[in-house]
Amino acid sequence: MQKKIAYLFPGQGSQAVGMLDSWTGDHDVRSTISDASHVLDRDLWTLMHSGPASELNRTDNTQPVLVAASVALLRAWQARGGPSPALAAGHSVGEYTALVASGALSMHDALRVVCARGNAMSTAVPPGTGGMAAVIGLDDETVKRLCASCAEHDVLAPANFNAPGQVVVAGHVAALERLAQSAREAGAKIVLTLPVSGPFHSTLMHPATKALGGALDTAQIHEPAFAVVQNSDLQQAHAAGIRDALVAQLVQPVRWTDTIRLFEQAGVTHVVEMGPGEVLTNLSARIAPGIRCLPTATPSLMEAAIEAVSS
């Protein structure tokens, strides 16, 4: 069977203190993180290596760190002769890294934009006003109905369709509390409040769209060299529409389940997660068991992934 490869780039939740420690001696990784640190005037390597976790997990830090780390691993992959993909996608902020990989954005522009994005998202709603929760064990349609019935006068809606039986919802705190009770009564196995600073990918993020749009206006956007599937509408990214799609992504759900099913329909045989951790590897394996899912978070994992897609 001829192999067809897709790259995946993770979003918030994949960061961890020590995330690139196994790459300390790798020139491509260290030089990329050094370059990113210079662009942002922050010591990203120390933040990744030493934390503290409270600083690493701040949205305005997490987003540029994940872009820098994922680009660093991409460059290590390329230096080792890893093949280019037919398609790519990124989860939330990971979409920016997918666009960097495709040549649509430079790493420098992506870093500047996601810094503005992280700051805008962190301040879009007053602290304690909104949040997110993961609902485990209910199908998408049930979660949608529960959001509609529990919202009342508040905002409450699905934010991430991550995998069958795993939906993240976002909205006002009071609505999330009502949902937690109703979801358990409906048979949810777990309803877990997430440690995030706001109700991301919901209409409550509208105040952040102006700042993000302004930041994107300063970026040079090119036609992608390969297909990048957009989170918000599942369309292939094109230079003329990338800005609007990235702004729309702030207030619309990440359709990850549909993204991986689209890859499956396109004949993808292998997906390679370019980033720290294995979050997307595990989600994608649940969505499409017939696709081989390969992480690259350590040198040994990357070597195994290259062998799997090259042999």
CSV table of C-alpha atoms in Angstrom, one decimal:
chain,number,residue,atom,x,y,z
A,1,MET,CA,0.0,0.0,0.0
A,2,GLN,CA,1.3,3.4,-0.9
A,3,LYS,CA,1.7,5.7,2.2
A,4,LYS,CA,-0.1,9.0,2.4
A,5,ILE,CA,1.1,11.2,5.3
A,6,ALA,CA,-0.6,14.0,7.3
A,7,TYR,CA,1.1,16.2,9.9
A,8,LEU,CA,-0.8,17.1,13.1
A,9,PHE,CA,0.2,20.0,15.4
A,10,PRO,CA,-1.1,20.1,19.0
A,11,GLY,CA,-2.7,22.9,20.9
A,12,GLN,CA,-3.0,23.9,24.6
A,13,GLY,CA,-2.9,20.9,26.9
A,14,SER,CA,0.2,19.3,25.3
A,15,GLN,CA,2.7,21.5,27.2
A,16,ALA,CA,4.6,20.2,30.2
A,17,VAL,CA,7.7,21.3,32.1
A,18,GLY,CA,10.6,19.3,30.6
A,19,MET,CA,8.8,18.9,27.3
A,20,LEU,CA,11.9,19.1,25.1
A,21,ASP,CA,14.5,17.9,27.6
A,22,SER,CA,15.3,14.8,25.5
A,23,TRP,CA,16.3,17.2,22.7
A,24,THR,CA,18.8,19.2,24.7
A,25,GLY,CA,21.7,18.2,22.5
A,26,ASP,CA,19.9,18.6,19.1
A,27,HIS,CA,21.2,21.6,17.1
A,28,ASP,CA,18.0,22.0,15.1
A,29,VAL,CA,15.7,22.0,18.1
A,30,ARG,CA,17.9,24.3,20.3
A,31,SER,CA,18.6,26.8,17.5
A,32,THR,CA,14.9,27.0,16.7
A,33,ILE,CA,14.0,27.7,20.3
A,34,SER,CA,16.8,30.2,20.5
A,35,ASP,CA,15.5,32.0,17.4
A,36,ALA,CA,11.9,32.0,18.8
A,37,SER,CA,13.2,33.4,22.1
A,38,HIS,CA,15.0,36.2,20.3
A,39,VAL,CA,11.8,37.1,18.4
A,40,LEU,CA,9.7,37.2,21.6
A,41,ASP,CA,12.4,38.5,23.9
A,42,ARG,CA,11.7,35.6,26.3
A,43,ASP,CA,13.8,32.7,27.4
A,44,LEU,CA,11.6,29.9,26.0
A,45,TRP,CA,14.0,27.1,26.7
A,46,THR,CA,14.2,27.9,30.4
A,47,LEU,CA,10.4,28.2,30.6
A,48,MET,CA,10.0,24.8,28.9
A,49,HIS,CA,12.8,23.1,30.9
A,50,SER,CA,12.2,24.6,34.4
A,51,GLY,CA,8.8,26.2,34.3
A,52,PRO,CA,7.3,26.8,36.8
A,53,ALA,CA,4.2,25.1,35.5
A,54,SER,CA,2.0,28.0,36.6
A,55,GLU,CA,4.0,30.2,34.2
A,56,LEU,CA,4.2,27.7,31.4
A,57,ASN,CA,0.4,27.1,31.6
A,58,ARG,CA,-0.5,30.8,31.3
A,59,THR,CA,-2.3,31.1,27.9
A,60,ASP,CA,-0.1,34.0,26.8
A,61,ASN,CA,3.0,31.8,27.4
A,62,THR,CA,1.6,28.4,26.4
A,63,GLN,CA,0.6,29.4,22.8
A,64,PRO,CA,4.0,30.7,21.6
A,65,VAL,CA,5.8,27.9,23.5
A,66,LEU,CA,3.8,25.3,21.6
A,67,VAL,CA,4.3,26.9,18.2
A,68,ALA,CA,8.1,27.2,18.9
A,69,ALA,CA,8.3,23.6,20.2
A,70,SER,CA,6.4,22.2,17.3
A,71,VAL,CA,8.4,24.1,14.7
A,72,ALA,CA,11.5,22.8,16.4
A,73,LEU,CA,10.4,19.2,16.1
A,74,LEU,CA,9.4,19.8,12.5
A,75,ARG,CA,12.9,21.0,11.7
A,76,ALA,CA,14.4,18.0,13.5
A,77,TRP,CA,12.1,15.8,11.3
A,78,GLN,CA,13.2,17.5,8.2
A,79,ALA,CA,16.9,17.4,9.1
A,80,ARG,CA,16.5,13.6,9.5
A,81,GLY,CA,15.0,13.2,6.1
A,82,GLY,CA,11.4,12.8,7.2
A,83,PRO,CA,9.0,13.1,4.3
A,84,SER,CA,6.7,16.0,3.6
A,85,PRO,CA,2.9,15.5,4.0
A,86,ALA,CA,0.0,15.5,1.7
A,87,LEU,CA,-2.2,17.2,4.3
A,88,ALA,CA,-1.9,18.9,7.7
A,89,ALA,CA,-4.0,20.3,10.5
A,90,GLY,CA,-3.5,21.8,13.9
A,91,HIS,CA,-5.7,21.8,17.0
A,92,SER,CA,-6.6,25.4,17.9
A,93,VAL,CA,-3.3,27.3,18.1
A,94,GLY,CA,-1.7,24.3,16.4
A,95,GLU,CA,-3.3,25.5,13.2
A,96,TYR,CA,-0.8,28.3,13.1
A,97,THR,CA,2.1,25.8,13.3
A,98,ALA,CA,0.5,23.8,10.4
A,99,LEU,CA,0.5,27.0,8.4
A,100,VAL,CA,4.2,27.6,9.2
A,101,ALA,CA,4.9,24.0,8.1
A,102,SER,CA,3.1,24.7,4.8
A,103,GLY,CA,5.0,28.0,4.2
A,104,ALA,CA,1.8,30.1,4.5
A,105,LEU,CA,3.3,31.9,7.6
A,106,SER,CA,6.8,32.4,8.8
A,107,MET,CA,7.6,31.2,12.3
A,108,HIS,CA,8.4,34.8,13.2
A,109,ASP,CA,5.0,36.1,12.1
A,110,ALA,CA,3.2,33.1,13.7
A,111,LEU,CA,4.9,33.7,17.0
A,112,ARG,CA,4.0,37.4,17.0
A,113,VAL,CA,0.4,36.7,16.1
A,114,VAL,CA,-0.1,33.9,18.7
A,115,CYS,CA,1.4,36.2,21.4
A,116,ALA,CA,-1.3,38.7,20.5
A,117,ARG,CA,-3.9,35.9,20.4
A,118,GLY,CA,-2.9,34.5,23.8
A,119,ASN,CA,-3.0,38.0,25.4
A,120,ALA,CA,-6.4,38.8,23.8
A,121,MET,CA,-7.9,35.4,24.8
A,122,SER,CA,-6.7,35.8,28.4
A,123,THR,CA,-8.4,39.2,28.8
A,124,ALA,CA,-11.5,38.7,26.7
A,125,VAL,CA,-13.7,38.0,29.7
A,126,PRO,CA,-13.3,39.0,33.4
A,127,PRO,CA,-11.6,36.4,35.6
A,128,GLY,CA,-14.1,33.9,36.9
A,129,THR,CA,-16.8,34.7,34.3
A,130,GLY,CA,-16.3,31.8,31.9
A,131,GLY,CA,-14.5,28.5,31.6
A,132,MET,CA,-14.4,25.1,29.9
A,133,ALA,CA,-15.3,21.5,30.8
A,134,ALA,CA,-14.7,18.2,29.2
A,135,VAL,CA,-17.7,15.9,28.9
A,136,ILE,CA,-16.7,12.2,28.6
A,137,GLY,CA,-19.1,9.5,27.6
A,138,LEU,CA,-21.8,11.3,25.7
A,139,ASP,CA,-22.3,11.6,21.9
A,140,ASP,CA,-22.0,15.0,20.2
A,141,GLU,CA,-25.7,15.5,19.6
A,142,THR,CA,-26.5,14.8,23.3
A,143,VAL,CA,-23.9,17.4,24.4
A,144,LYS,CA,-25.3,19.9,21.9
A,145,ARG,CA,-28.8,19.4,23.3
A,146,LEU,CA,-27.6,19.7,26.9
A,147,CYS,CA,-25.8,22.9,26.1
A,148,ALA,CA,-28.9,24.4,24.6
A,149,SER,CA,-31.1,23.4,27.5
A,150,CYS,CA,-28.6,24.4,30.2
A,151,ALA,CA,-27.6,27.8,28.7
A,152,GLU,CA,-30.7,29.6,29.8
A,153,HIS,CA,-29.7,33.3,29.7
A,154,ASP,CA,-26.0,32.5,29.5
A,155,VAL,CA,-23.5,31.4,26.7
A,156,LEU,CA,-22.9,27.6,26.6
A,157,ALA,CA,-21.8,25.6,23.6
A,158,PRO,CA,-19.4,22.9,22.4
A,159,ALA,CA,-15.9,24.2,21.9
A,160,ASN,CA,-13.9,21.1,20.8
A,161,PHE,CA,-15.2,18.0,19.2
A,162,ASN,CA,-12.1,16.0,20.1
A,163,ALA,CA,-13.1,12.4,19.6
A,164,PRO,CA,-16.2,10.2,19.8
A,165,GLY,CA,-17.5,10.5,23.4
A,166,GLN,CA,-15.1,13.4,24.2
A,167,VAL,CA,-16.5,17.0,23.8
A,168,VAL,CA,-15.2,20.1,25.5
A,169,VAL,CA,-17.8,22.8,26.2
A,170,ALA,CA,-17.3,26.5,26.9
A,171,GLY,CA,-19.4,29.2,28.4
A,172,HIS,CA,-20.4,31.1,31.5
A,173,VAL,CA,-19.5,29.5,34.8
A,174,ALA,CA,-23.1,29.2,36.0
A,175,ALA,CA,-24.1,27.5,32.8
A,176,LEU,CA,-21.2,25.0,33.1
A,177,GLU,CA,-22.3,24.1,36.6
A,178,ARG,CA,-25.9,23.4,35.3
A,179,LEU,CA,-24.4,21.3,32.5
A,180,ALA,CA,-22.2,19.3,34.8
A,181,GLN,CA,-25.3,18.1,36.8
A,182,SER,CA,-27.4,17.5,33.7
A,183,ALA,CA,-24.6,15.6,31.8
A,184,ARG,CA,-24.1,13.3,34.7
A,185,GLU,CA,-27.8,12.6,34.9
A,186,ALA,CA,-27.7,11.9,31.1
A,187,GLY,CA,-25.0,9.3,31.6
A,188,ALA,CA,-21.7,11.1,31.2
A,189,LYS,CA,-18.8,9.2,32.7
A,190,ILE,CA,-16.8,12.3,33.6
A,191,VAL,CA,-17.5,16.1,33.5
A,192,LEU,CA,-14.1,17.7,34.2
A,193,THR,CA,-13.5,21.4,34.6
A,194,LEU,CA,-10.4,22.4,32.7
A,195,PRO,CA,-7.7,24.7,34.1
A,196,VAL,CA,-7.9,27.4,31.4
A,197,SER,CA,-8.2,31.1,31.7
A,198,GLY,CA,-11.4,31.5,29.7
A,199,PRO,CA,-14.2,30.1,27.5
A,200,PHE,CA,-12.2,29.5,24.4
A,201,HIS,CA,-13.8,28.8,21.0
A,202,SER,CA,-17.1,30.3,22.1
A,203,THR,CA,-18.9,33.6,21.3
A,204,LEU,CA,-17.5,35.0,24.6
A,205,MET,CA,-14.2,35.3,22.7
A,206,HIS,CA,-15.6,38.0,20.4
A,207,PRO,CA,-13.7,40.8,22.3
A,208,ALA,CA,-10.4,39.0,21.3
A,209,THR,CA,-11.2,39.0,17.5
A,210,LYS,CA,-10.3,42.6,16.9
A,211,ALA,CA,-6.8,42.3,18.4
A,212,LEU,CA,-6.2,39.0,16.6
A,213,GLY,CA,-7.3,40.5,13.3
A,214,GLY,CA,-5.0,43.5,13.8
A,215,ALA,CA,-2.1,41.2,14.5
A,216,LEU,CA,-2.8,39.1,11.4
A,217,ASP,CA,-3.0,42.2,9.3
A,218,THR,CA,0.7,42.7,10.0
A,219,ALA,CA,1.7,39.1,8.9
A,220,GLN,CA,2.7,38.1,5.4
A,221,ILE,CA,0.4,35.2,4.3
A,222,HIS,CA,1.3,33.0,1.4
A,223,GLU,CA,-0.4,30.2,-0.5
A,224,PRO,CA,0.3,26.9,1.4
A,225,ALA,CA,2.6,24.4,-0.2
A,226,PHE,CA,0.3,21.5,0.8
A,227,ALA,CA,-3.3,21.2,2.0
A,228,VAL,CA,-4.0,22.6,5.5
A,229,VAL,CA,-7.5,21.8,6.8
A,230,GLN,CA,-9.0,24.7,8.8
A,231,ASN,CA,-10.5,24.0,12.3
A,232,SER,CA,-13.6,26.1,11.9
A,233,ASP,CA,-15.0,25.0,8.5
A,234,LEU,CA,-12.9,22.0,7.4
A,235,GLN,CA,-12.0,23.8,4.2
A,236,GLN,CA,-8.5,23.8,2.7
A,237,ALA,CA,-6.6,26.9,3.6
A,238,HIS,CA,-5.9,29.4,0.9
A,239,ALA,CA,-3.9,32.7,1.3
A,240,ALA,CA,-6.9,34.9,0.6
A,241,GLY,CA,-9.0,33.3,3.4
A,242,ILE,CA,-6.5,32.4,6.1
A,243,ARG,CA,-6.9,35.6,8.1
A,244,ASP,CA,-10.7,35.4,8.3
A,245,ALA,CA,-10.5,31.6,9.1
A,246,LEU,CA,-8.1,32.2,12.0
A,247,VAL,CA,-10.3,35.0,13.4
A,248,ALA,CA,-13.4,32.8,13.1
A,249,GLN,CA,-11.6,30.0,14.9
A,250,LEU,CA,-11.6,32.0,18.1
A,251,VAL,CA,-15.4,31.9,18.4
A,252,GLN,CA,-16.2,28.6,16.7
A,253,PRO,CA,-15.6,25.0,17.8
A,254,VAL,CA,-12.6,22.9,16.8
A,255,ARG,CA,-13.9,20.1,14.7
A,256,TRP,CA,-11.2,17.6,15.3
A,257,THR,CA,-13.2,14.4,14.9
A,258,ASP,CA,-14.4,15.6,11.5
A,259,THR,CA,-10.9,16.6,10.5
A,260,ILE,CA,-9.4,13.2,11.1
A,261,ARG,CA,-12.4,11.6,9.4
A,262,LEU,CA,-11.7,13.8,6.4
A,263,PHE,CA,-8.1,12.6,6.4
A,264,GLU,CA,-9.4,9.0,6.5
A,265,GLN,CA,-11.7,9.8,3.5
A,266,ALA,CA,-8.7,11.3,1.6
A,267,GLY,CA,-6.8,8.1,2.0
A,268,VAL,CA,-4.3,9.1,4.7
A,269,THR,CA,-2.5,6.1,6.0
A,270,HIS,CA,-0.2,7.7,8.6
A,271,VAL,CA,-0.5,10.8,10.8
A,272,VAL,CA,2.5,12.2,12.4
A,273,GLU,CA,2.1,14.4,15.5
A,274,MET,CA,4.7,17.2,15.4
A,275,GLY,CA,4.8,18.5,18.9
A,276,PRO,CA,5.3,17.6,22.6
A,277,GLY,CA,3.2,14.9,24.1
A,278,GLU,CA,0.8,12.4,22.4
A,279,VAL,CA,-2.6,14.1,22.8
A,280,LEU,CA,-3.5,14.2,19.1
A,281,THR,CA,-1.9,10.8,18.5
A,282,ASN,CA,-4.3,9.2,21.0
A,283,LEU,CA,-7.4,11.2,19.9
A,284,SER,CA,-6.8,10.4,16.2
A,285,ALA,CA,-6.3,6.7,17.0
A,286,ARG,CA,-9.7,6.7,18.6
A,287,ILE,CA,-11.4,8.5,15.7
A,288,ALA,CA,-9.8,6.5,12.9
A,289,PRO,CA,-8.3,3.1,14.1
A,290,GLY,CA,-7.3,2.3,10.5
A,291,ILE,CA,-4.8,5.2,10.4
A,292,ARG,CA,-1.4,4.6,12.0
A,293,CYS,CA,-0.7,7.5,14.4
A,294,LEU,CA,2.9,8.4,15.2
A,295,PRO,CA,4.2,10.8,17.9
A,296,THR,CA,7.6,12.5,17.6
A,297,ALA,CA,8.0,14.0,21.1
A,298,THR,CA,11.4,12.3,21.7
A,299,PRO,CA,14.3,11.4,19.4
A,300,SER,CA,13.5,7.7,19.6
A,301,LEU,CA,9.9,8.3,18.8
A,302,MET,CA,10.8,10.4,15.9
A,303,GLU,CA,13.3,7.8,14.5
A,304,ALA,CA,10.5,5.2,14.8
A,305,ALA,CA,8.1,7.4,13.0
A,306,ILE,CA,10.4,8.2,10.2
A,307,GLU,CA,11.1,4.5,9.8
A,308,ALA,CA,7.4,3.7,9.7
A,309,VAL,CA,6.6,6.2,7.0
A,310,SER,CA,9.7,5.7,4.9
A,311,SER,CA,9.9,1.9,4.8
